[in-house]
């Protein structure tokens, strides 16, 4: 198998595994004895939407980071922490140097987070539709 395809497969499998474990833990933590079908659909909808929103949110945050929109706040916080360390200000680089270094080294992949998170939210919408049909 091509190493690039294998890396993508491992990325997707890891995110899907995280999402399914999160969903399973959420669903099994609730008492399902005596629940109607509509309540079970609602429970499964909630179980899928929570990791879906978390994964999509992380994907969007990664996308924003990849554009460089967070360079200013990250530089500010880093400079503030370096100012607290004795002699730390001597090693501080200028903002323009920081931005240039980050621009040259930035390669962020985020599409797999959006795809898996979107699929989880779609599953949640399916269960919500089934819930609304049985109410």
Coordinates of N, CA and C in Angstrom, one line a residue:
X1 N 0.8 -1.2 0.0 CA 0.0 0.0 0.0 C 0.9 1.2 0.0
X2 N 0.5 2.2 -0.7 CA 1.2 3.5 -0.8 C 1.2 4.1 0.6
X3 N 2.4 4.6 1.0 CA 2.5 5.2 2.4 C 1.6 6.4 2.5
X4 N 1.3 7.2 1.5 CA 0.4 8.3 1.6 C -1.0 7.9 1.9
X5 N -1.5 6.8 1.1 CA -2.8 6.3 1.4 C -2.9 5.7 2.7
X6 N -1.9 5.0 3.2 CA -1.9 4.4 4.5 C -2.0 5.4 5.6
X7 N -1.3 6.5 5.4 CA -1.4 7.6 6.4 C -2.8 8.2 6.5
X8 N -3.4 8.4 5.3 CA -4.8 8.9 5.3 C -5.7 8.0 5.9
X9 N -5.6 6.7 5.6 CA -6.4 5.7 6.2 C -6.3 5.6 7.7
X10 N -5.1 5.8 8.2 CA -4.8 5.8 9.7 C -5.5 7.0 10.3
X11 N -5.3 8.2 9.6 CA -6.0 9.4 10.1 C -7.5 9.3 10.3
X12 N -8.1 8.8 9.2 CA -9.5 8.7 9.2 C -10.0 7.6 10.2
X13 N -9.3 6.5 10.3 CA -9.6 5.4 11.2 C -9.5 5.9 12.7
X14 N -8.5 6.7 13.0 CA -8.3 7.2 14.3 C -9.5 8.2 14.7
X15 N -9.8 9.0 13.8 CA -10.9 10.0 14.1 C -12.2 9.3 14.2
X16 N -12.5 8.3 13.3 CA -13.7 7.5 13.4 C -13.8 6.7 14.7
X17 N -12.7 6.1 15.1 CA -12.6 5.4 16.3 C -12.9 6.2 17.5
X18 N -12.3 7.4 17.5 CA -12.6 8.4 18.6 C -14.1 8.7 18.7
X19 N -14.7 9.0 17.5 CA -16.1 9.4 17.5 C -17.0 8.3 17.9
X20 N -16.7 7.0 17.5 CA -17.5 5.9 17.9 C -17.4 5.6 19.3
X21 N -16.2 5.6 19.9 CA -16.0 5.4 21.3 C -16.8 6.4 22.1
X22 N -16.7 7.7 21.7 CA -17.4 8.8 22.4 C -18.9 8.5 22.4
X23 N -19.4 8.2 21.2 CA -20.8 7.9 21.1 C -21.2 6.7 21.9
X24 N -20.4 5.6 21.9 CA -20.7 4.4 22.7 C -20.7 4.7 24.2
X25 N -19.8 5.5 24.6 CA -19.7 5.8 26.1 C -20.9 6.7 26.5
X26 N -21.3 7.6 25.6 CA -22.5 8.5 25.9 C -23.7 7.6 26.0
X27 N -23.9 6.8 25.0 CA -25.2 6.0 24.9 C -25.2 5.0 26.0
X28 N -24.1 4.3 26.3 CA -24.2 3.3 27.4 C -24.2 3.9 28.8
X29 N -23.9 5.2 28.9 CA -24.0 5.8 30.2 C -25.4 6.1 30.6
X30 N -26.4 6.0 29.7 CA -27.8 6.3 30.0 C -28.5 5.0 30.2
X31 N -29.5 5.0 31.0 CA -30.3 3.8 31.2 C -31.4 3.7 30.1
X32 N -31.3 2.6 29.4 CA -32.2 2.5 28.2 C -33.3 1.5 28.5
X33 N -33.4 0.9 29.7 CA -34.5 0.0 29.9 C -35.8 0.8 30.0
X34 N -36.8 0.3 29.3 CA -38.1 0.9 29.3 C -38.2 2.1 28.4
X35 N -37.2 2.5 27.7 CA -37.3 3.6 26.8 C -38.1 3.2 25.5
X36 N -38.9 4.2 25.0 CA -39.6 3.9 23.8 C -38.6 4.1 22.6
X37 N -39.1 3.7 21.4 CA -38.2 3.8 20.3 C -37.9 5.3 20.0
X38 N -38.8 6.2 20.2 CA -38.5 7.6 20.0 C -37.5 8.1 21.0
X39 N -37.5 7.7 22.2 CA -36.5 8.1 23.2 C -35.1 7.6 22.8
X40 N -35.1 6.3 22.3 CA -33.8 5.7 21.9 C -33.3 6.5 20.7
X41 N -34.1 6.9 19.7 CA -33.6 7.7 18.6 C -33.1 9.0 19.1
X42 N -33.7 9.6 20.0 CA -33.2 10.9 20.6 C -31.8 10.7 21.2
X43 N -31.7 9.6 22.0 CA -30.5 9.3 22.7 C -29.3 9.1 21.6
X44 N -29.6 8.3 20.6 CA -28.6 8.1 19.5 C -28.3 9.4 18.8
X45 N -29.3 10.2 18.6 CA -29.0 11.5 17.9 C -28.1 12.3 18.8
X46 N -28.3 12.4 20.1 CA -27.4 13.1 21.0 C -26.0 12.5 21.0
X47 N -26.0 11.2 21.0 CA -24.7 10.5 21.0 C -23.8 10.8 19.7
X48 N -24.5 11.0 18.6 CA -23.7 11.2 17.4 C -23.4 12.7 17.2
X49 N -24.3 13.6 17.7 CA -24.0 15.0 17.5 C -22.9 15.6 18.3
X50 N -22.7 15.1 19.5 CA -21.7 15.6 20.4 C -20.3 15.4 19.8
X51 N -19.9 14.2 19.5 CA -18.5 14.1 18.9 C -18.5 14.8 17.5
X52 N -19.6 14.8 16.8 CA -19.6 15.4 15.5 C -19.3 16.9 15.6
X53 N -19.9 17.6 16.5 CA -19.6 19.0 16.7 C -18.2 19.2 17.2
X54 N -17.7 18.4 18.1 CA -16.3 18.5 18.6 C -15.3 18.3 17.4
X55 N -15.5 17.3 16.6 CA -14.6 17.1 15.5 C -14.6 18.2 14.5
X56 N -15.9 18.6 14.1 CA -16.0 19.7 13.1 C -15.4 21.0 13.7
X57 N -15.6 21.3 15.0 CA -15.0 22.5 15.6 C -13.5 22.4 15.6
X58 N -13.0 21.3 15.8 CA -11.5 21.2 15.8 C -11.0 21.4 14.3
X59 N -11.7 20.8 13.4 CA -11.4 21.0 12.0 C -11.4 22.5 11.5
X60 N -12.5 23.2 12.0 CA -12.6 24.6 11.7 C -11.4 25.4 12.3
X61 N -11.1 25.1 13.6 CA -10.1 25.8 14.3 C -8.7 25.5 13.6
X62 N -8.5 24.3 13.1 CA -7.3 23.9 12.4 C -7.2 24.7 11.1
X63 N -8.4 24.8 10.4 CA -8.4 25.6 9.2 C -8.1 27.0 9.4
X64 N -8.6 27.6 10.4 CA -8.3 29.0 10.8 C -6.8 29.2 11.1
X65 N -6.3 28.2 11.9 CA -4.9 28.3 12.2 C -4.0 28.2 10.9
X66 N -4.4 27.4 10.0 CA -3.7 27.2 8.7 C -3.6 28.5 7.9
X67 N -4.6 29.4 8.0 CA -4.6 30.6 7.3 C -3.7 31.6 7.9
X68 N -3.3 31.4 9.1 CA -2.4 32.4 9.8 C -3.1 33.4 10.6
X69 N -4.4 33.2 10.8 CA -5.2 34.2 11.5 C -4.9 34.2 13.0
X70 N -4.3 33.2 13.5 CA -4.0 33.1 14.9 C -2.6 33.4 15.3
X71 N -1.8 33.9 14.3 CA -0.4 34.2 14.5 C -0.2 35.3 15.5
X72 N -1.0 36.3 15.4 CA -0.9 37.5 16.4 C -1.2 37.1 17.8
X73 N -2.3 36.4 18.1 CA -2.5 36.0 19.5 C -1.5 35.0 20.0
X74 N -1.1 34.1 19.2 CA -0.1 33.1 19.6 C 1.2 33.8 19.9
X75 N 1.6 34.7 19.0 CA 2.9 35.5 19.3 C 2.8 36.3 20.5
X76 N 1.6 36.9 20.8 CA 1.5 37.7 22.0 C 1.6 36.9 23.3
X77 N 0.9 35.8 23.3 CA 1.0 34.9 24.5 C 2.4 34.4 24.7
X78 N 3.0 33.9 23.6 CA 4.4 33.4 23.7 C 5.4 34.5 24.2
X79 N 5.2 35.7 23.7 CA 6.1 36.8 24.1 C 5.8 37.2 25.6
X80 N 4.6 37.1 26.0 CA 4.3 37.4 27.4 C 4.9 36.4 28.3
X81 N 4.8 35.1 28.0 CA 5.5 34.1 28.8 C 7.0 34.2 28.8
X82 N 7.6 34.5 27.7 CA 9.0 34.7 27.6 C 9.4 35.9 28.5
X83 N 8.6 36.9 28.6 CA 8.9 38.1 29.4 C 8.9 37.7 30.9
X84 N 8.3 36.7 31.3 CA 8.3 36.3 32.7 C 9.5 35.5 33.1
X85 N 10.2 35.0 32.1 CA 11.4 34.2 32.4 C 12.6 35.2 32.4
X86 N 13.5 35.1 33.4 CA 14.6 36.0 33.4 C 15.5 35.7 32.2
X87 N 15.8 36.8 31.5 CA 16.6 36.7 30.2 C 15.8 36.2 29.0
X88 N 14.5 36.0 29.2 CA 13.7 35.5 28.1 C 13.5 36.5 27.0
X89 N 13.5 37.8 27.3 CA 13.2 38.8 26.3 C 14.4 39.0 25.4
X90 N 15.6 38.5 25.8 CA 16.7 38.6 24.9 C 16.6 37.6 23.7
X91 N 15.8 36.6 23.9 CA 15.7 35.6 22.8 C 14.5 35.8 22.0
X92 N 13.7 36.8 22.3 CA 12.4 37.0 21.6 C 12.7 37.5 20.1
X93 N 12.0 36.8 19.2 CA 12.1 37.3 17.8 C 11.0 38.3 17.5
X94 N 11.3 39.1 16.4 CA 10.3 40.1 16.0 C 9.1 39.4 15.4
X95 N 8.0 40.2 15.4 CA 6.7 39.6 14.9 C 6.8 39.2 13.5
X96 N 7.5 40.1 12.7 CA 7.6 39.8 11.2 C 8.4 38.5 11.0
X97 N 9.5 38.3 11.8 CA 10.3 37.1 11.7 C 9.4 35.9 12.1
X98 N 8.6 36.0 13.1 CA 7.8 34.9 13.6 C 6.8 34.5 12.5
X99 N 6.1 35.5 11.9 CA 5.1 35.3 10.9 C 5.8 34.6 9.7
X100 N 6.9 35.1 9.3 CA 7.6 34.5 8.1 C 8.0 33.1 8.4
X101 N 8.5 32.8 9.6 CA 8.9 31.4 10.0 C 7.7 30.5 10.0
X102 N 6.6 31.0 10.5 CA 5.4 30.1 10.6 C 4.8 29.9 9.2
X103 N 4.9 30.9 8.3 CA 4.3 30.8 7.0 C 5.1 29.8 6.2
X104 N 6.4 29.7 6.4 CA 7.2 28.8 5.6 C 7.1 27.4 6.1
X105 N 6.7 27.2 7.4 CA 6.7 25.9 8.0 C 5.3 25.3 8.1
X106 N 4.3 26.1 7.8 CA 2.9 25.7 8.0 C 2.4 24.8 6.9
X107 N 1.9 23.6 7.3 CA 1.2 22.7 6.4 C 0.2 22.0 7.2
X108 N -1.0 22.4 7.1 CA -2.1 21.9 8.0 C -3.1 21.2 7.2
X109 N -3.5 20.0 7.5 CA -4.5 19.3 6.9 C -5.7 19.2 7.8
X110 N -6.9 19.6 7.3 CA -8.1 19.6 8.2 C -9.3 19.0 7.6
X111 N -9.2 18.6 6.3 CA -10.4 18.2 5.6 C -11.0 16.9 6.2
X112 N -10.1 16.0 6.7 CA -10.6 14.7 7.3 C -11.4 15.0 8.5
X113 N -11.1 16.0 9.3 CA -11.9 16.3 10.5 C -13.3 16.8 10.0
X114 N -13.3 17.6 9.0 CA -14.6 18.1 8.6 C -15.5 17.0 8.0
X115 N -14.9 16.1 7.3 CA -15.6 15.0 6.6 C -16.2 14.1 7.7
X116 N -15.4 13.7 8.6 CA -15.8 12.7 9.7 C -16.8 13.4 10.6
X117 N -16.6 14.7 11.0 CA -17.5 15.4 11.8 C -18.8 15.6 11.1
X118 N -18.8 16.0 9.8 CA -20.0 16.1 9.1 C -20.8 14.9 8.9
X119 N -20.1 13.7 8.8 CA -20.8 12.4 8.7 C -21.5 12.1 10.1
X120 N -20.8 12.4 11.2 CA -21.4 12.2 12.5 C -22.7 13.1 12.7
X121 N -22.6 14.3 12.2 CA -23.7 15.2 12.3 C -24.9 14.7 11.4
X122 N -24.5 14.2 10.3 CA -25.5 13.7 9.4 C -26.2 12.5 10.0
X123 N -25.5 11.6 10.7 CA -26.1 10.5 11.4 C -27.0 11.0 12.5
X124 N -26.6 12.0 13.2 CA -27.4 12.6 14.2 C -28.7 13.1 13.6
X125 N -28.6 13.8 12.4 CA -29.9 14.3 11.8 C -30.8 13.2 11.4
X126 N -30.2 12.0 10.9 CA -31.0 10.9 10.6 C -31.8 10.4 11.8
X127 N -31.1 10.3 12.9 CA -31.8 9.8 14.1 C -32.8 10.8 14.6
X128 N -32.5 12.1 14.4 CA -33.5 13.1 14.8 C -34.7 13.1 13.9
X129 N -34.6 12.8 12.7 CA -35.7 12.6 11.8 C -36.5 11.4 12.2
X130 N -35.9 10.3 12.6 CA -36.6 9.1 13.0 C -37.3 9.4 14.3
X131 N -36.7 10.2 15.2 CA -37.3 10.6 16.5 C -38.6 11.4 16.2
X132 N -38.5 12.3 15.3 CA -39.7 13.2 15.0 C -40.8 12.4 14.3
X133 N -40.4 11.3 13.6 CA -41.5 10.4 13.0 C -42.2 9.6 14.0
X134 N -41.6 9.3 15.1 CA -42.1 8.4 16.2 C -42.8 9.1 17.3
X135 N -42.7 10.4 17.4 CA -43.2 11.2 18.5 C -44.7 11.3 18.4

